[in-house]
Amino acid sequence: MTEELPFEALSVETLAARLGGNDALCAKIGRDTGAWKVREVGDGNLNLVFIVEGDSGAAVVKQALPYVRLVGDSWPLPLKRSFFEYHALTRQEARAPGSVPAIHYFDERQALIIMEYLAPPHIILRRALIDGRQLPNIARDIGLFMARTLFRGSDLHMAAKDRKADLALFADNVELCDITESLVFSDPYFDAKMNRHTSPQLDGLVAELRADRDLKVEAQRLKHMFAANAETLLHGDLHSGSIMVTDTETRMIDPEFAFYGPMAFDVGMLLANFWMSFFSQRGHEQKGKRDAMRAYLLGVTVETWSVFRAEFSHLWRTERTGMLYQKSLFEDQGDKLGAEQALDHVLHQMWTDLLGFAGIEVHRRILGLAHNADFETIADEDLRASCEAKALKFGRHLAVNRRQIHSIDEVNQLAALIEQESSI
Ligand code: ADP
Ligand code: MG
């Protein structure tokens, strides 16, 4: 494929003919296109994802479409999201080596990325959690990933000039940001067109939440922070559906929502997905009790936040080379305590904010357009609604009371308390 050809969507039938001359792909999987087996994965919402297997290996080809795949051309979405995904992946690899699939090739015009195939037993983390699997390494791996990417993409570490150039590059990811701005922060709190919820079971609670002035104000304060606080390069969509795992490995995928925003956003969204998994377990208990799974999930939130804090603090002490809280003001004057005091402030603020982002992430997954499989796969609607109602109450509490919550143990005690309530 040459750069000059206009964009054209690939298909299972055309892929071998169109990419047969691609050296990067041939080097990975073999040149004999007659032997290539192509299939489309098909569980993505926005893009095409193909798995191509050849004589000597396999690779993934991900291509954006000029619209949202799930909805069709009635919802246009620019191809350039692939450009942002590619650039986010290369930065994540540089800042947290080994945490994302290896990138073999990128074609901007065709909006396609050729990357490492994360073969089975890799599965999407969300699926593993629904199945009740306790992965031993996720908290550590994801905690490190977040600390390294968020710290190293910020003015705590980067040269101001480089960070500003990067900020300008990602500022153009307008359309995907707009999706987050609307779907996460606003739509759940009014009767927006594409919203849905488990009805009629949740109708009363949904009306209550939409009339909740404190909640609406808090959601908008968080949106304000998301839009105005360009602190670091976020993954932007870091939930359990954007993470692939085995018992020993963890990889983050799909950063097409990458954008400069507040550090607490990625961390809050991620933790919210563990808490949603926690509240959904009751709906997956037919195959056996999930008490141990619930305890595991709360343990994962504790460990993730603790690993994150430890790594972030380590980087603060060893890689604080940017213009913020510069060493010339602290360590260089023998004032190590000052640097520690500033670190405490930064982590404390992040903690308060991530609780808010977590709370509204829970809401948007139950009230908005993009629901998650944790709840959606609970076939009994009354049971699903009961799990969702508890999660909604939990989310509301986090968003509104975040300044009064001081530890993750406190959050988890609250989650356990709400979970044990009889029903809605
Ligand atoms: P979308 O942006 O459309 O949501 P994703 O990047 O989430 O697409 O990919 C959709 C699905 O394709 C994932 O849920 C996963 O099952 C599969 N997938 C994506 N990237 C890889 C990869 N590198 N290796 C294996 N499977 C992948
Ligand atoms: Mg995506």
CSV table of C-alpha atoms in Angstrom, one decimal, residues 98-289:
chain,number,residue,atom,x,y,z
A,98,GLY,CA,6.6,-3.6,27.9
A,99,SER,CA,3.2,-2.4,29.0
A,100,VAL,CA,1.6,-2.1,25.5
A,101,PRO,CA,1.6,-4.3,22.4
A,102,ALA,CA,4.7,-3.8,20.2
A,103,ILE,CA,4.0,-1.5,17.2
A,104,HIS,CA,5.2,-2.8,13.9
A,105,TYR,CA,3.9,-0.2,11.5
A,106,PHE,CA,1.6,2.8,11.1
A,107,ASP,CA,-0.1,4.3,8.0
A,108,GLU,CA,-1.7,7.6,8.7
A,109,ARG,CA,-3.6,7.9,5.4
A,110,GLN,CA,-5.1,4.4,5.8
A,111,ALA,CA,-5.6,5.0,9.6
A,112,LEU,CA,-4.1,1.6,10.4
A,113,ILE,CA,-1.7,0.3,13.0
A,114,ILE,CA,0.0,-3.1,12.7
A,115,MET,CA,0.8,-4.4,16.1
A,116,GLU,CA,1.8,-7.4,18.2
A,117,TYR,CA,-0.9,-10.1,18.4
A,118,LEU,CA,-1.6,-10.8,22.1
A,119,ALA,CA,-2.5,-14.4,21.5
A,120,PRO,CA,-4.5,-16.6,23.8
A,121,PRO,CA,-4.3,-17.2,26.7
A,122,HIS,CA,-4.4,-13.4,26.7
A,123,ILE,CA,-8.0,-12.3,27.3
A,124,ILE,CA,-9.7,-9.0,28.0
A,125,LEU,CA,-9.4,-8.3,31.8
A,126,ARG,CA,-13.1,-7.5,32.1
A,127,ARG,CA,-14.0,-11.0,30.8
A,128,ALA,CA,-11.6,-12.7,33.2
A,129,LEU,CA,-13.2,-10.8,36.1
A,130,ILE,CA,-16.7,-11.8,35.0
A,131,ASP,CA,-15.5,-15.4,34.9
A,132,GLY,CA,-14.3,-15.0,38.5
A,133,ARG,CA,-10.6,-15.3,37.8
A,134,GLN,CA,-8.2,-13.8,40.3
A,135,LEU,CA,-5.2,-12.5,38.3
A,136,PRO,CA,-2.2,-12.2,40.6
A,137,ASN,CA,-0.3,-9.4,38.9
A,138,ILE,CA,-2.8,-6.9,37.6
A,139,ALA,CA,-2.6,-4.4,40.6
A,140,ARG,CA,1.1,-4.2,40.4
A,141,ASP,CA,1.3,-4.0,36.6
A,142,ILE,CA,-1.4,-1.4,36.2
A,143,GLY,CA,-0.3,0.6,39.2
A,144,LEU,CA,3.2,0.8,37.7
A,145,PHE,CA,1.9,1.6,34.2
A,146,MET,CA,-0.2,4.5,35.5
A,147,ALA,CA,2.5,6.0,37.7
A,148,ARG,CA,5.1,5.8,35.0
A,149,THR,CA,3.0,7.1,32.1
A,150,LEU,CA,1.3,9.8,34.1
A,151,PHE,CA,4.4,11.1,35.9
A,152,ARG,CA,6.7,10.9,32.9
A,153,GLY,CA,4.2,12.6,30.6
A,154,SER,CA,3.9,15.7,32.8
A,155,ASP,CA,5.8,18.9,33.7
A,156,LEU,CA,7.2,17.0,36.7
A,157,HIS,CA,9.5,15.2,34.4
A,158,MET,CA,9.5,16.5,30.8
A,159,ALA,CA,11.2,19.5,29.4
A,160,ALA,CA,8.5,22.2,29.2
A,161,LYS,CA,9.2,22.7,25.5
A,162,ASP,CA,8.7,19.0,24.7
A,163,ARG,CA,5.6,18.7,26.8
A,164,LYS,CA,4.0,21.8,25.2
A,165,ALA,CA,4.7,20.4,21.7
A,166,ASP,CA,3.0,17.1,22.8
A,167,LEU,CA,0.2,19.0,24.3
A,168,ALA,CA,-0.4,20.8,21.0
A,169,LEU,CA,-0.2,17.5,19.1
A,170,PHE,CA,-2.9,15.8,21.2
A,171,ALA,CA,-5.1,18.9,21.5
A,172,ASP,CA,-6.4,18.0,18.1
A,173,ASN,CA,-8.0,14.8,19.4
A,174,VAL,CA,-11.1,17.0,19.7
A,175,GLU,CA,-13.8,14.5,18.6
A,176,LEU,CA,-12.8,11.7,21.0
A,177,CYS,CA,-12.5,14.2,23.8
A,178,ASP,CA,-15.9,15.4,23.0
A,179,ILE,CA,-17.2,11.9,23.5
A,180,THR,CA,-15.7,11.7,26.9
A,181,GLU,CA,-16.9,15.2,27.8
A,182,SER,CA,-20.5,14.4,26.9
A,183,LEU,CA,-20.9,10.7,27.6
A,184,VAL,CA,-19.0,10.6,30.9
A,185,PHE,CA,-19.6,14.0,32.5
A,186,SER,CA,-23.0,15.2,31.2
A,187,ASP,CA,-25.3,12.8,29.5
A,188,PRO,CA,-25.8,10.5,32.5
A,189,TYR,CA,-27.3,13.4,34.4
A,190,PHE,CA,-30.1,14.3,32.1
A,191,ASP,CA,-32.4,12.6,29.7
A,192,ALA,CA,-29.9,12.5,26.8
A,193,LYS,CA,-30.9,10.8,23.6
A,194,MET,CA,-28.6,7.9,23.6
A,195,ASN,CA,-28.9,7.0,27.3
A,196,ARG,CA,-30.4,3.8,28.5
A,197,HIS,CA,-30.8,2.0,31.8
A,198,THR,CA,-32.4,-1.1,33.2
A,199,SER,CA,-36.0,-0.1,33.2
A,200,PRO,CA,-38.4,0.0,34.9
A,201,GLN,CA,-36.4,-1.3,37.9
A,202,LEU,CA,-34.1,1.7,38.1
A,203,ASP,CA,-36.5,4.4,36.9
A,204,GLY,CA,-37.0,5.8,40.4
A,205,LEU,CA,-33.4,5.9,41.4
A,206,VAL,CA,-32.4,7.4,38.0
A,207,ALA,CA,-34.9,10.2,38.4
A,208,GLU,CA,-33.5,10.8,41.9
A,209,LEU,CA,-29.9,11.1,40.7
A,210,ARG,CA,-30.9,13.4,37.8
A,211,ALA,CA,-32.6,15.7,40.3
A,212,ASP,CA,-29.6,15.6,42.7
A,213,ARG,CA,-28.2,19.1,42.6
A,214,ASP,CA,-25.1,18.3,44.6
A,215,LEU,CA,-24.2,15.5,42.2
A,216,LYS,CA,-24.8,17.5,39.1
A,217,VAL,CA,-22.6,20.3,40.4
A,218,GLU,CA,-19.9,17.8,41.3
A,219,ALA,CA,-20.0,16.1,37.9
A,220,GLN,CA,-19.6,19.5,36.2
A,221,ARG,CA,-16.7,20.5,38.5
A,222,LEU,CA,-15.0,17.2,37.5
A,223,LYS,CA,-15.7,18.0,33.8
A,224,HIS,CA,-14.2,21.4,34.3
A,225,MET,CA,-11.1,19.8,35.8
A,226,PHE,CA,-10.9,17.3,32.9
A,227,ALA,CA,-11.2,20.0,30.3
A,228,ALA,CA,-9.0,22.7,32.0
A,229,ASN,CA,-6.3,20.7,33.7
A,230,ALA,CA,-3.9,19.5,31.0
A,231,GLU,CA,-1.5,17.9,33.4
A,232,THR,CA,-0.3,14.8,31.6
A,233,LEU,CA,-0.9,12.5,28.6
A,234,LEU,CA,-3.7,10.3,29.7
A,235,HIS,CA,-4.6,6.9,28.3
A,236,GLY,CA,-8.1,8.3,28.3
A,237,ASP,CA,-10.1,5.1,28.3
A,238,LEU,CA,-8.3,3.0,30.9
A,239,HIS,CA,-11.0,0.5,31.9
A,240,SER,CA,-10.9,-3.3,32.2
A,241,GLY,CA,-12.0,-3.7,28.6
A,242,SER,CA,-8.7,-1.9,27.5
A,243,ILE,CA,-6.4,-4.3,29.3
A,244,MET,CA,-5.4,-7.8,28.1
A,245,VAL,CA,-4.1,-10.3,30.6
A,246,THR,CA,-2.7,-13.7,31.2
A,247,ASP,CA,-1.9,-15.1,34.7
A,248,THR,CA,1.5,-13.4,34.4
A,249,GLU,CA,1.2,-10.6,31.9
A,250,THR,CA,-0.7,-7.4,31.6
A,251,ARG,CA,-0.9,-5.1,28.5
A,252,MET,CA,-2.8,-1.9,28.0
A,253,ILE,CA,-4.4,-1.5,24.6
A,254,ASP,CA,-6.6,1.0,22.8
A,255,PRO,CA,-5.5,4.5,23.8
A,256,GLU,CA,-7.3,6.4,21.0
A,257,PHE,CA,-8.9,8.7,23.6
A,258,ALA,CA,-5.4,9.9,24.6
A,259,PHE,CA,-5.4,13.5,25.7
A,260,TYR,CA,-3.7,15.9,28.1
A,261,GLY,CA,-5.8,15.9,31.2
A,262,PRO,CA,-5.7,15.4,35.0
A,263,MET,CA,-3.7,12.4,36.3
A,264,ALA,CA,-6.6,11.4,38.5
A,265,PHE,CA,-8.8,10.7,35.5
A,266,ASP,CA,-7.0,7.4,34.4
A,267,VAL,CA,-6.6,6.2,38.0
A,268,GLY,CA,-10.2,7.0,38.9
A,269,MET,CA,-11.7,5.3,35.8
A,270,LEU,CA,-9.6,2.2,36.4
A,271,LEU,CA,-10.5,1.8,40.0
A,272,ALA,CA,-14.2,2.4,39.2
A,273,ASN,CA,-14.0,-0.6,36.9
A,274,PHE,CA,-12.8,-2.8,39.7
A,275,TRP,CA,-15.5,-1.5,42.0
A,276,MET,CA,-18.1,-2.2,39.3
A,277,SER,CA,-16.8,-5.7,38.9
A,278,PHE,CA,-17.2,-6.0,42.7
A,279,PHE,CA,-20.9,-4.9,42.6
A,280,SER,CA,-21.6,-7.1,39.6
A,281,GLN,CA,-20.3,-10.4,41.2
A,282,ARG,CA,-23.6,-11.1,42.9
A,283,GLY,CA,-25.1,-11.4,39.4
A,284,HIS,CA,-22.6,-14.1,38.4
A,285,GLU,CA,-23.0,-16.3,41.4
A,286,GLN,CA,-24.9,-19.1,39.8
A,287,LYS,CA,-21.7,-20.9,39.1
A,288,GLY,CA,-20.5,-20.7,42.7
A,289,LYS,CA,-20.1,-18.2,45.5
